Amino acid sequence: MSLKYLYIFCLVLFISACSEVKNQVPLAQVGDKLLFLEDVKKVIPGRLSESDSSIWVDDFIKKWVQKELMILNAEANLTHAQKDVSQEVEDYRNSLLIYRYKKALMEQKMDTTITNEQINAYYKGHINEFVLKNDIVKAIYLKTPLEVANPETIKSLSMDEDPQKLEELDEYCIRYAKAYDRFDNKWVEVNQLLEQIPEEIDNLERFLRRNKFIESEDTDYYYFICIRDFRFKGENAPVEFVSSAIKNILLNQRKISFLKKIEADVYQEGMESNKFRLYNIQN
């Protein structure tokens, strides 16, 4: 970084500490356009270190100069017609106004509640669209120091459906486990769990069909996964696993219908209020 920009950066930091800046300090000029110290102060990220900030300021000034040079060249070389962007500006403004108006109406009036009945109905009507791309399981996972591991107790508690037994498992894991997750009420991709253990399983489908537990250990820890349920790649996904995706689909469909209704209602209201007139053009 040049000494000039290093000095500028230090000056930025110094003036930032002041409550008021009486005079604007120019940092760069292209044609009649000036980049002032105040302009940089407004946009410099506060999370950067001193060295990163100096690099950022240097890059910002360079990009500003490049942009202004491009504008200067465009102004000098384009025809008057090419430089007339009034229609594009008007079109963009109108599009932005319409977007904000529709967005405000959606936030105020569109019902965003999606019930479980609606999710289930969509799932049943489109079940063939929800095919698993990976193996998934409901499971319990824990990692416990070898010296306090009690495999038989862990197995017994993790397979029990009694909420009190599962509370006992929670208490045990809170006291002893290095890592503990219960996915017994929701589906997760099995690879997420297998990444947490040193055991390698060659034929996962055959293993899961024959075993309820995955056990492994290294020199320090006992690893345990209790498989409560499973589904394999290529099967239909359980509705709980895809419920969030279905909710988004239904919300998007509702949004499209709502926006179409807004346009139709605006047209109808305009016609009833005589806000517009259509002319017949004779050939």
PDB file of C-alpha atoms in Angstrom:
ATOM      1  CA  MET A   1       0.000   0.000   0.000  1.00  0.00           C
ATOM      2  CA  SER A   2       1.322   3.485  -0.884  1.00  0.00           C
ATOM      3  CA  LEU A   3       2.347   5.955   1.824  1.00  0.00           C
ATOM      4  CA  LYS A   4      -0.293   8.298   0.474  1.00  0.00           C
ATOM      5  CA  TYR A   5      -3.143   5.854   1.109  1.00  0.00           C
ATOM      6  CA  LEU A   6      -1.656   4.767   4.432  1.00  0.00           C
ATOM      7  CA  TYR A   7      -1.770   8.390   5.498  1.00  0.00           C
ATOM      8  CA  ILE A   8      -5.353   8.630   4.246  1.00  0.00           C
ATOM      9  CA  PHE A   9      -6.380   5.539   6.212  1.00  0.00           C
ATOM     10  CA  CYS A  10      -4.846   6.875   9.417  1.00  0.00           C
ATOM     11  CA  LEU A  11      -6.658  10.125   8.810  1.00  0.00           C
ATOM     12  CA  VAL A  12      -9.947   8.223   8.408  1.00  0.00           C
ATOM     13  CA  LEU A  13      -9.486   6.534  11.764  1.00  0.00           C
ATOM     14  CA  PHE A  14      -8.548   9.790  13.465  1.00  0.00           C
ATOM     15  CA  ILE A  15     -11.502  11.753  12.154  1.00  0.00           C
ATOM     16  CA  SER A  16     -13.889   8.889  12.948  1.00  0.00           C
ATOM     17  CA  ALA A  17     -13.181   9.503  16.601  1.00  0.00           C
ATOM     18  CA  CYS A  18     -14.354  13.106  16.354  1.00  0.00           C
ATOM     19  CA  SER A  19     -17.981  14.040  16.904  1.00  0.00           C
ATOM     20  CA  GLU A  20     -17.982  16.590  14.059  1.00  0.00           C
ATOM     21  CA  VAL A  21     -16.011  17.185  10.889  1.00  0.00           C
ATOM     22  CA  LYS A  22     -16.061  20.812   9.817  1.00  0.00           C
ATOM     23  CA  ASN A  23     -14.285  20.496   6.459  1.00  0.00           C
ATOM     24  CA  GLN A  24     -14.594  17.731   3.894  1.00  0.00           C
ATOM     25  CA  VAL A  25     -11.267  16.182   2.920  1.00  0.00           C
ATOM     26  CA  PRO A  26     -10.894  15.117  -0.743  1.00  0.00           C
ATOM     27  CA  LEU A  27      -9.301  11.728  -1.399  1.00  0.00           C
ATOM     28  CA  ALA A  28      -9.546  11.457  -5.176  1.00  0.00           C
ATOM     29  CA  GLN A  29     -10.860  13.393  -8.187  1.00  0.00           C
ATOM     30  CA  VAL A  30     -11.972  12.340 -11.657  1.00  0.00           C
ATOM     31  CA  GLY A  31     -13.048  15.221 -13.865  1.00  0.00           C
ATOM     32  CA  ASP A  32     -15.328  17.360 -11.719  1.00  0.00           C
ATOM     33  CA  LYS A  33     -16.241  14.512  -9.364  1.00  0.00           C
ATOM     34  CA  LEU A  34     -14.603  14.330  -5.934  1.00  0.00           C
ATOM     35  CA  LEU A  35     -14.416  11.447  -3.469  1.00  0.00           C
ATOM     36  CA  PHE A  36     -14.383  12.780   0.074  1.00  0.00           C
ATOM     37  CA  LEU A  37     -13.164  11.309   3.324  1.00  0.00           C
ATOM     38  CA  GLU A  38     -16.742  11.391   4.613  1.00  0.00           C
ATOM     39  CA  ASP A  39     -17.854   9.157   1.744  1.00  0.00           C
ATOM     40  CA  VAL A  40     -15.349   6.484   2.741  1.00  0.00           C
ATOM     41  CA  LYS A  41     -16.170   6.754   6.446  1.00  0.00           C
ATOM     42  CA  LYS A  42     -19.828   5.956   5.747  1.00  0.00           C
ATOM     43  CA  VAL A  43     -19.109   2.636   4.060  1.00  0.00           C
ATOM     44  CA  ILE A  44     -15.946   1.248   5.651  1.00  0.00           C
ATOM     45  CA  PRO A  45     -16.778  -2.026   7.508  1.00  0.00           C
ATOM     46  CA  GLY A  46     -16.241  -1.757  11.242  1.00  0.00           C
ATOM     47  CA  ARG A  47     -15.339  -5.424  11.691  1.00  0.00           C
ATOM     48  CA  LEU A  48     -12.032  -5.236   9.796  1.00  0.00           C
ATOM     49  CA  SER A  49      -8.618  -5.215  11.430  1.00  0.00           C
ATOM     50  CA  GLU A  50      -6.352  -2.211  10.927  1.00  0.00           C
ATOM     51  CA  SER A  51      -4.300  -3.912   8.220  1.00  0.00           C
ATOM     52  CA  ASP A  52      -7.400  -5.243   6.424  1.00  0.00           C
ATOM     53  CA  SER A  53      -9.029  -1.828   6.660  1.00  0.00           C
ATOM     54  CA  SER A  54      -6.072  -0.151   4.973  1.00  0.00           C
ATOM     55  CA  ILE A  55      -6.294  -2.666   2.102  1.00  0.00           C
ATOM     56  CA  TRP A  56     -10.045  -2.145   1.895  1.00  0.00           C
ATOM     57  CA  VAL A  57      -9.691   1.663   1.698  1.00  0.00           C
ATOM     58  CA  ASP A  58      -7.038   1.378  -1.012  1.00  0.00           C
ATOM     59  CA  ASP A  59      -9.277  -0.957  -3.047  1.00  0.00           C
ATOM     60  CA  PHE A  60     -12.353   1.231  -2.543  1.00  0.00           C
ATOM     61  CA  ILE A  61     -10.592   4.323  -3.846  1.00  0.00           C
ATOM     62  CA  LYS A  62      -9.244   2.427  -6.851  1.00  0.00           C
ATOM     63  CA  LYS A  63     -12.687   1.063  -7.753  1.00  0.00           C
ATOM     64  CA  TRP A  64     -14.254   4.503  -7.336  1.00  0.00           C
ATOM     65  CA  VAL A  65     -11.702   5.997  -9.728  1.00  0.00           C
ATOM     66  CA  GLN A  66     -12.264   3.200 -12.262  1.00  0.00           C
ATOM     67  CA  LYS A  67     -16.033   3.671 -12.142  1.00  0.00           C
ATOM     68  CA  GLU A  68     -15.837   7.445 -12.568  1.00  0.00           C
ATOM     69  CA  LEU A  69     -13.389   7.073 -15.463  1.00  0.00           C
ATOM     70  CA  MET A  70     -15.829   4.719 -17.202  1.00  0.00           C
ATOM     71  CA  ILE A  71     -18.639   7.238 -16.681  1.00  0.00           C
ATOM     72  CA  LEU A  72     -16.424  10.040 -17.971  1.00  0.00           C
ATOM     73  CA  ASN A  73     -15.565   8.055 -21.111  1.00  0.00           C
ATOM     74  CA  ALA A  74     -19.210   7.095 -21.642  1.00  0.00           C
ATOM     75  CA  GLU A  75     -20.312  10.707 -21.380  1.00  0.00           C
ATOM     76  CA  ALA A  76     -17.667  11.741 -23.912  1.00  0.00           C
ATOM     77  CA  ASN A  77     -18.233   8.999 -26.471  1.00  0.00           C
ATOM     78  CA  LEU A  78     -21.935   8.123 -26.461  1.00  0.00           C
ATOM     79  CA  THR A  79     -24.462  10.018 -28.555  1.00  0.00           C
ATOM     80  CA  HIS A  80     -27.163  12.124 -26.949  1.00  0.00           C
ATOM     81  CA  ALA A  81     -29.740   9.424 -27.728  1.00  0.00           C
ATOM     82  CA  GLN A  82     -27.542   6.711 -26.189  1.00  0.00           C
ATOM     83  CA  LYS A  83     -27.131   8.777 -23.032  1.00  0.00           C
ATOM     84  CA  ASP A  84     -30.852   9.369 -22.652  1.00  0.00           C
ATOM     85  CA  VAL A  85     -31.816   6.864 -19.940  1.00  0.00           C
ATOM     86  CA  SER A  86     -34.953   8.659 -18.771  1.00  0.00           C
ATOM     87  CA  GLN A  87     -37.260   5.877 -20.013  1.00  0.00           C
ATOM     88  CA  GLU A  88     -35.198   3.154 -18.348  1.00  0.00           C
ATOM     89  CA  VAL A  89     -35.134   5.123 -15.097  1.00  0.00           C
ATOM     90  CA  GLU A  90     -38.897   5.624 -15.247  1.00  0.00           C
ATOM     91  CA  ASP A  91     -39.500   1.933 -16.010  1.00  0.00           C
ATOM     92  CA  TYR A  92     -37.257   0.873 -13.134  1.00  0.00           C
ATOM     93  CA  ARG A  93     -38.958   3.318 -10.739  1.00  0.00           C
ATOM     94  CA  ASN A  94     -42.402   2.042 -11.732  1.00  0.00           C
ATOM     95  CA  SER A  95     -41.339  -1.595 -11.345  1.00  0.00           C
ATOM     96  CA  LEU A  96     -39.897  -0.848  -7.931  1.00  0.00           C
ATOM     97  CA  LEU A  97     -43.052   0.955  -6.798  1.00  0.00           C
ATOM     98  CA  ILE A  98     -45.270  -1.915  -7.970  1.00  0.00           C
ATOM     99  CA  TYR A  99     -43.011  -4.457  -6.253  1.00  0.00           C
ATOM    100  CA  ARG A 100     -43.098  -2.562  -2.965  1.00  0.00           C
ATOM    101  CA  TYR A 101     -46.863  -2.083  -3.174  1.00  0.00           C
ATOM    102  CA  LYS A 102     -47.471  -5.793  -3.785  1.00  0.00           C
ATOM    103  CA  LYS A 103     -45.031  -6.726  -1.026  1.00  0.00           C
ATOM    104  CA  ALA A 104     -46.812  -4.444   1.442  1.00  0.00           C
ATOM    105  CA  LEU A 105     -50.195  -5.934   0.530  1.00  0.00           C
ATOM    106  CA  MET A 106     -48.858  -9.481   0.969  1.00  0.00           C
ATOM    107  CA  GLU A 107     -47.451  -8.641   4.396  1.00  0.00           C
ATOM    108  CA  GLN A 108     -50.733  -7.050   5.447  1.00  0.00           C
ATOM    109  CA  LYS A 109     -53.355  -9.329   3.931  1.00  0.00           C
ATOM    110  CA  MET A 110     -51.977 -12.659   2.695  1.00  0.00           C
ATOM    111  CA  ASP A 111     -52.634 -15.635   4.954  1.00  0.00           C
ATOM    112  CA  THR A 112     -49.326 -17.439   5.517  1.00  0.00           C
ATOM    113  CA  THR A 113     -50.716 -20.208   7.735  1.00  0.00           C
ATOM    114  CA  ILE A 114     -50.169 -23.681   6.316  1.00  0.00           C
ATOM    115  CA  THR A 115     -51.844 -26.464   8.284  1.00  0.00           C
ATOM    116  CA  ASN A 116     -50.702 -30.055   8.677  1.00  0.00           C
ATOM    117  CA  GLU A 117     -53.864 -31.119   6.844  1.00  0.00           C
ATOM    118  CA  GLN A 118     -52.879 -29.028   3.826  1.00  0.00           C
ATOM    119  CA  ILE A 119     -49.324 -30.415   3.912  1.00  0.00           C
ATOM    120  CA  ASN A 120     -50.600 -33.996   4.135  1.00  0.00           C
ATOM    121  CA  ALA A 121     -53.100 -33.445   1.319  1.00  0.00           C
ATOM    122  CA  TYR A 122     -50.413 -32.064  -0.996  1.00  0.00           C
ATOM    123  CA  TYR A 123     -48.054 -34.897  -0.034  1.00  0.00           C
ATOM    124  CA  LYS A 124     -50.643 -37.573  -0.863  1.00  0.00           C
ATOM    125  CA  GLY A 125     -51.428 -35.926  -4.185  1.00  0.00           C
ATOM    126  CA  HIS A 126     -47.761 -35.622  -5.198  1.00  0.00           C
ATOM    127  CA  ILE A 127     -46.144 -38.506  -3.322  1.00  0.00           C
ATOM    128  CA  ASN A 128     -44.154 -39.711  -6.336  1.00  0.00           C
ATOM    129  CA  GLU A 129     -42.381 -36.358  -6.468  1.00  0.00           C
ATOM    130  CA  PHE A 130     -40.849 -36.891  -3.036  1.00  0.00           C
ATOM    131  CA  VAL A 131     -38.185 -39.545  -3.511  1.00  0.00           C
ATOM    132  CA  LEU A 132     -35.243 -39.780  -1.126  1.00  0.00           C
ATOM    133  CA  LYS A 133     -31.838 -38.902  -2.539  1.00  0.00           C
ATOM    134  CA  ASN A 134     -30.042 -40.229   0.558  1.00  0.00           C
ATOM    135  CA  ASP A 135     -30.629 -42.760   3.339  1.00  0.00           C
ATOM    136  CA  ILE A 136     -32.324 -41.253   6.387  1.00  0.00           C
ATOM    137  CA  VAL A 137     -32.874 -42.427   9.960  1.00  0.00           C
ATOM    138  CA  LYS A 138     -34.478 -41.585  13.250  1.00  0.00           C
ATOM    139  CA  ALA A 139     -31.801 -42.260  15.818  1.00  0.00           C
ATOM    140  CA  ILE A 140     -30.067 -41.468  19.079  1.00  0.00           C
ATOM    141  CA  TYR A 141     -26.364 -40.691  19.056  1.00  0.00           C
ATOM    142  CA  LEU A 142     -23.887 -40.344  21.870  1.00  0.00           C
ATOM    143  CA  LYS A 143     -20.154 -40.279  22.491  1.00  0.00           C
ATOM    144  CA  THR A 144     -18.992 -41.172  25.989  1.00  0.00           C
ATOM    145  CA  PRO A 145     -15.559 -41.534  27.626  1.00  0.00           C
ATOM    146  CA  LEU A 146     -14.671 -45.226  27.841  1.00  0.00           C
ATOM    147  CA  GLU A 147     -14.192 -45.194  31.598  1.00  0.00           C
ATOM    148  CA  VAL A 148     -17.813 -44.180  32.259  1.00  0.00           C
ATOM    149  CA  ALA A 149     -19.481 -45.943  29.326  1.00  0.00           C
ATOM    150  CA  ASN A 150     -22.263 -48.381  30.262  1.00  0.00           C
ATOM    151  CA  PRO A 151     -23.340 -49.975  26.939  1.00  0.00           C
ATOM    152  CA  GLU A 152     -26.073 -52.216  28.331  1.00  0.00           C
ATOM    153  CA  THR A 153     -27.785 -49.393  30.195  1.00  0.00           C
ATOM    154  CA  ILE A 154     -27.474 -47.104  27.184  1.00  0.00           C
ATOM    155  CA  LYS A 155     -28.979 -49.733  24.874  1.00  0.00           C
ATOM    156  CA  SER A 156     -31.855 -50.455  27.233  1.00  0.00           C
ATOM    157  CA  LEU A 157     -32.770 -46.807  27.761  1.00  0.00           C
ATOM    158  CA  SER A 158     -32.397 -45.756  24.125  1.00  0.00           C
ATOM    159  CA  MET A 159     -34.746 -48.462  22.804  1.00  0.00           C
ATOM    160  CA  ASP A 160     -37.465 -47.815  25.393  1.00  0.00           C
ATOM    161  CA  GLU A 161     -40.561 -45.853  24.347  1.00  0.00           C
ATOM    162  CA  ASP A 162     -41.297 -44.855  27.938  1.00  0.00           C
ATOM    163  CA  PRO A 163     -40.692 -41.078  28.286  1.00  0.00           C
ATOM    164  CA  GLN A 164     -39.357 -41.646  31.797  1.00  0.00           C
ATOM    165  CA  LYS A 165     -36.684 -44.017  30.469  1.00  0.00           C
ATOM    166  CA  LEU A 166     -35.685 -41.487  27.836  1.00  0.00           C
ATOM    167  CA  GLU A 167     -35.430 -38.858  30.582  1.00  0.00           C
ATOM    168  CA  GLU A 168     -33.061 -41.207  32.413  1.00  0.00           C
ATOM    169  CA  LEU A 169     -31.006 -41.459  29.233  1.00  0.00           C
ATOM    170  CA  ASP A 170     -30.953 -37.650  29.023  1.00  0.00           C
ATOM    171  CA  GLU A 171     -29.728 -37.405  32.602  1.00  0.00           C
ATOM    172  CA  TYR A 172     -27.036 -40.013  31.999  1.00  0.00           C
ATOM    173  CA  CYS A 173     -25.787 -38.241  28.883  1.00  0.00           C
ATOM    174  CA  ILE A 174     -25.847 -34.822  30.539  1.00  0.00           C
ATOM    175  CA  ARG A 175     -23.561 -36.229  33.241  1.00  0.00           C
ATOM    176  CA  TYR A 176     -21.213 -38.338  31.154  1.00  0.00           C
ATOM    177  CA  ALA A 177     -21.539 -37.867  27.391  1.00  0.00           C
ATOM    178  CA  LYS A 178     -19.071 -35.788  25.419  1.00  0.00           C
ATOM    179  CA  ALA A 179     -21.638 -35.485  22.607  1.00  0.00           C
ATOM    180  CA  TYR A 180     -25.323 -36.383  22.596  1.00  0.00           C
ATOM    181  CA  ASP A 181     -28.158 -35.893  20.086  1.00  0.00           C
ATOM    182  CA  ARG A 182     -31.648 -37.301  19.977  1.00  0.00           C
ATOM    183  CA  PHE A 183     -33.149 -37.591  16.514  1.00  0.00           C
ATOM    184  CA  ASP A 184     -35.823 -40.053  17.581  1.00  0.00           C
ATOM    185  CA  ASN A 185     -38.639 -37.678  16.614  1.00  0.00           C
ATOM    186  CA  LYS A 186     -37.217 -36.318  13.369  1.00  0.00           C
ATOM    187  CA  TRP A 187     -35.454 -37.641  10.285  1.00  0.00           C
ATOM    188  CA  VAL A 188     -31.800 -36.943   9.503  1.00  0.00           C
ATOM    189  CA  GLU A 189     -29.463 -38.170   6.794  1.00  0.00           C
ATOM    190  CA  VAL A 190     -27.612 -41.151   8.179  1.00  0.00           C
ATOM    191  CA  ASN A 191     -24.284 -39.932   6.785  1.00  0.00           C
ATOM    192  CA  GLN A 192     -24.429 -37.017   9.218  1.00  0.00           C
ATOM    193  CA  LEU A 193     -24.298 -39.527  12.075  1.00  0.00           C
ATOM    194  CA  LEU A 194     -21.801 -41.946  10.544  1.00  0.00           C
ATOM    195  CA  GLU A 195     -19.335 -39.079  10.155  1.00  0.00           C
ATOM    196  CA  GLN A 196     -19.260 -38.856  13.959  1.00  0.00           C
ATOM    197  CA  ILE A 197     -17.994 -42.385  14.579  1.00  0.00           C
ATOM    198  CA  PRO A 198     -14.794 -44.270  13.613  1.00  0.00           C
ATOM    199  CA  GLU A 199     -16.777 -47.340  12.443  1.00  0.00           C
ATOM    200  CA  GLU A 200     -17.031 -47.918   8.673  1.00  0.00           C
ATOM    201  CA  ILE A 201     -20.055 -49.801   7.313  1.00  0.00           C
ATOM    202  CA  ASP A 202     -19.719 -51.371   3.864  1.00  0.00           C
ATOM    203  CA  ASN A 203     -23.346 -52.283   3.119  1.00  0.00           C
ATOM    204  CA  LEU A 204     -25.442 -49.804   5.086  1.00  0.00           C
ATOM    205  CA  GLU A 205     -28.861 -51.069   3.947  1.00  0.00           C
ATOM    206  CA  ARG A 206     -28.123 -54.674   4.891  1.00  0.00           C
ATOM    207  CA  PHE A 207     -26.604 -53.548   8.187  1.00  0.00           C
ATOM    208  CA  LEU A 208     -29.599 -51.408   9.164  1.00  0.00           C
ATOM    209  CA  ARG A 209     -32.061 -54.153   8.281  1.00  0.00           C
ATOM    210  CA  ARG A 210     -30.234 -56.535  10.643  1.00  0.00           C
ATOM    211  CA  ASN A 211     -29.084 -54.259  13.470  1.00  0.00           C
ATOM    212  CA  LYS A 212     -30.609 -51.710  15.819  1.00  0.00           C
ATOM    213  CA  PHE A 213     -27.308 -50.454  17.181  1.00  0.00           C
ATOM    214  CA  ILE A 214     -24.084 -49.119  15.745  1.00  0.00           C
ATOM    215  CA  GLU A 215     -21.265 -49.364  18.277  1.00  0.00           C
ATOM    216  CA  SER A 216     -17.656 -48.330  17.969  1.00  0.00           C
ATOM    217  CA  GLU A 217     -14.784 -47.136  20.098  1.00  0.00           C
ATOM    218  CA  ASP A 218     -11.303 -45.707  19.931  1.00  0.00           C
ATOM    219  CA  THR A 219      -8.665 -45.274  22.613  1.00  0.00           C
ATOM    220  CA  ASP A 220     -10.716 -42.662  24.486  1.00  0.00           C
ATOM    221  CA  TYR A 221     -14.403 -42.892  23.613  1.00  0.00           C
ATOM    222  CA  TYR A 222     -17.336 -45.245  23.192  1.00  0.00           C
ATOM    223  CA  TYR A 223     -19.586 -44.315  20.239  1.00  0.00           C
ATOM    224  CA  PHE A 224     -23.196 -45.415  20.045  1.00  0.00           C
ATOM    225  CA  ILE A 225     -26.063 -44.951  17.578  1.00  0.00           C
ATOM    226  CA  CYS A 226     -29.503 -46.405  18.218  1.00  0.00           C
ATOM    227  CA  ILE A 227     -31.545 -46.724  15.020  1.00  0.00           C
ATOM    228  CA  ARG A 228     -35.232 -46.074  15.789  1.00  0.00           C
ATOM    229  CA  ASP A 229     -36.412 -46.070  12.164  1.00  0.00           C
ATOM    230  CA  PHE A 230     -34.953 -45.843   8.657  1.00  0.00           C
ATOM    231  CA  ARG A 231     -35.745 -45.168   5.000  1.00  0.00           C
ATOM    232  CA  PHE A 232     -33.458 -45.771   2.035  1.00  0.00           C
ATOM    233  CA  LYS A 233     -32.457 -43.796  -1.012  1.00  0.00           C
ATOM    234  CA  GLY A 234     -35.020 -44.232  -3.796  1.00  0.00           C
ATOM    235  CA  GLU A 235     -37.959 -44.752  -1.433  1.00  0.00           C
ATOM    236  CA  ASN A 236     -40.726 -42.202  -0.936  1.00  0.00           C
ATOM    237  CA  ALA A 237     -39.676 -39.633   1.650  1.00  0.00           C
ATOM    238  CA  PRO A 238     -41.725 -39.533   4.872  1.00  0.00           C
ATOM    239  CA  VAL A 239     -44.045 -36.547   4.984  1.00  0.00           C
ATOM    240  CA  GLU A 240     -42.270 -35.165   8.084  1.00  0.00           C
ATOM    241  CA  PHE A 241     -38.976 -35.099   6.195  1.00  0.00           C
ATOM    242  CA  VAL A 242     -40.378 -32.998   3.344  1.00  0.00           C
ATOM    243  CA  SER A 243     -42.958 -30.945   5.258  1.00  0.00           C
ATOM    244  CA  SER A 244     -40.837 -27.768   5.140  1.00  0.00           C
ATOM    245  CA  ALA A 245     -40.386 -28.115   1.377  1.00  0.00           C
ATOM    246  CA  ILE A 246     -44.126 -28.693   0.915  1.00  0.00           C
ATOM    247  CA  LYS A 247     -44.913 -25.656   3.053  1.00  0.00           C
ATOM    248  CA  ASN A 248     -42.705 -23.506   0.817  1.00  0.00           C
ATOM    249  CA  ILE A 249     -44.421 -24.893  -2.295  1.00  0.00           C
ATOM    250  CA  LEU A 250     -47.868 -24.118  -0.895  1.00  0.00           C
ATOM    251  CA  LEU A 251     -46.830 -20.632   0.187  1.00  0.00           C
ATOM    252  CA  ASN A 252     -45.403 -19.927  -3.257  1.00  0.00           C
ATOM    253  CA  GLN A 253     -48.614 -21.119  -4.919  1.00  0.00           C
ATOM    254  CA  ARG A 254     -50.634 -18.933  -2.563  1.00  0.00           C
ATOM    255  CA  LYS A 255     -48.364 -15.979  -3.295  1.00  0.00           C
ATOM    256  CA  ILE A 256     -48.851 -16.368  -7.062  1.00  0.00           C
ATOM    257  CA  SER A 257     -52.639 -16.574  -6.653  1.00  0.00           C
ATOM    258  CA  PHE A 258     -52.655 -13.585  -4.305  1.00  0.00           C
ATOM    259  CA  LEU A 259     -50.659 -11.433  -6.725  1.00  0.00           C
ATOM    260  CA  LYS A 260     -52.926 -12.374  -9.622  1.00  0.00           C
ATOM    261  CA  LYS A 261     -55.936 -11.419  -7.517  1.00  0.00           C
ATOM    262  CA  ILE A 262     -54.358  -8.063  -6.653  1.00  0.00           C
ATOM    263  CA  GLU A 263     -53.936  -7.275 -10.352  1.00  0.00           C
ATOM    264  CA  ALA A 264     -57.483  -8.386 -11.161  1.00  0.00           C
ATOM    265  CA  ASP A 265     -58.940  -6.399  -8.241  1.00  0.00           C
ATOM    266  CA  VAL A 266     -57.014  -3.259  -9.184  1.00  0.00           C
ATOM    267  CA  TYR A 267     -58.298  -3.497 -12.755  1.00  0.00           C
ATOM    268  CA  GLN A 268     -61.877  -4.092 -11.597  1.00  0.00           C
ATOM    269  CA  GLU A 269     -61.751  -1.212  -9.113  1.00  0.00           C
ATOM    270  CA  GLY A 270     -60.264   1.084 -11.730  1.00  0.00           C
ATOM    271  CA  MET A 271     -63.034   0.205 -14.165  1.00  0.00           C
ATOM    272  CA  GLU A 272     -65.804   0.743 -11.590  1.00  0.00           C
ATOM    273  CA  SER A 273     -64.290   4.066 -10.523  1.00  0.00           C
ATOM    274  CA  ASN A 274     -63.758   5.259 -14.091  1.00  0.00           C
ATOM    275  CA  LYS A 275     -60.021   5.618 -13.528  1.00  0.00           C
ATOM    276  CA  PHE A 276     -59.257   4.600 -17.093  1.00  0.00           C
ATOM    277  CA  ARG A 277     -60.804   4.647 -20.549  1.00  0.00           C
ATOM    278  CA  LEU A 278     -60.292   2.344 -23.512  1.00  0.00           C
ATOM    279  CA  TYR A 279     -60.529   3.762 -27.030  1.00  0.00           C
ATOM    280  CA  ASN A 280     -61.686   1.935 -30.130  1.00  0.00           C
ATOM    281  CA  ILE A 281     -59.293   2.542 -33.006  1.00  0.00           C
ATOM    282  CA  GLN A 282     -60.931   2.268 -36.415  1.00  0.00           C
ATOM    283  CA  ASN A 283     -58.812   0.972 -39.285  1.00  0.00           C
TER     284      ASN A 283
END
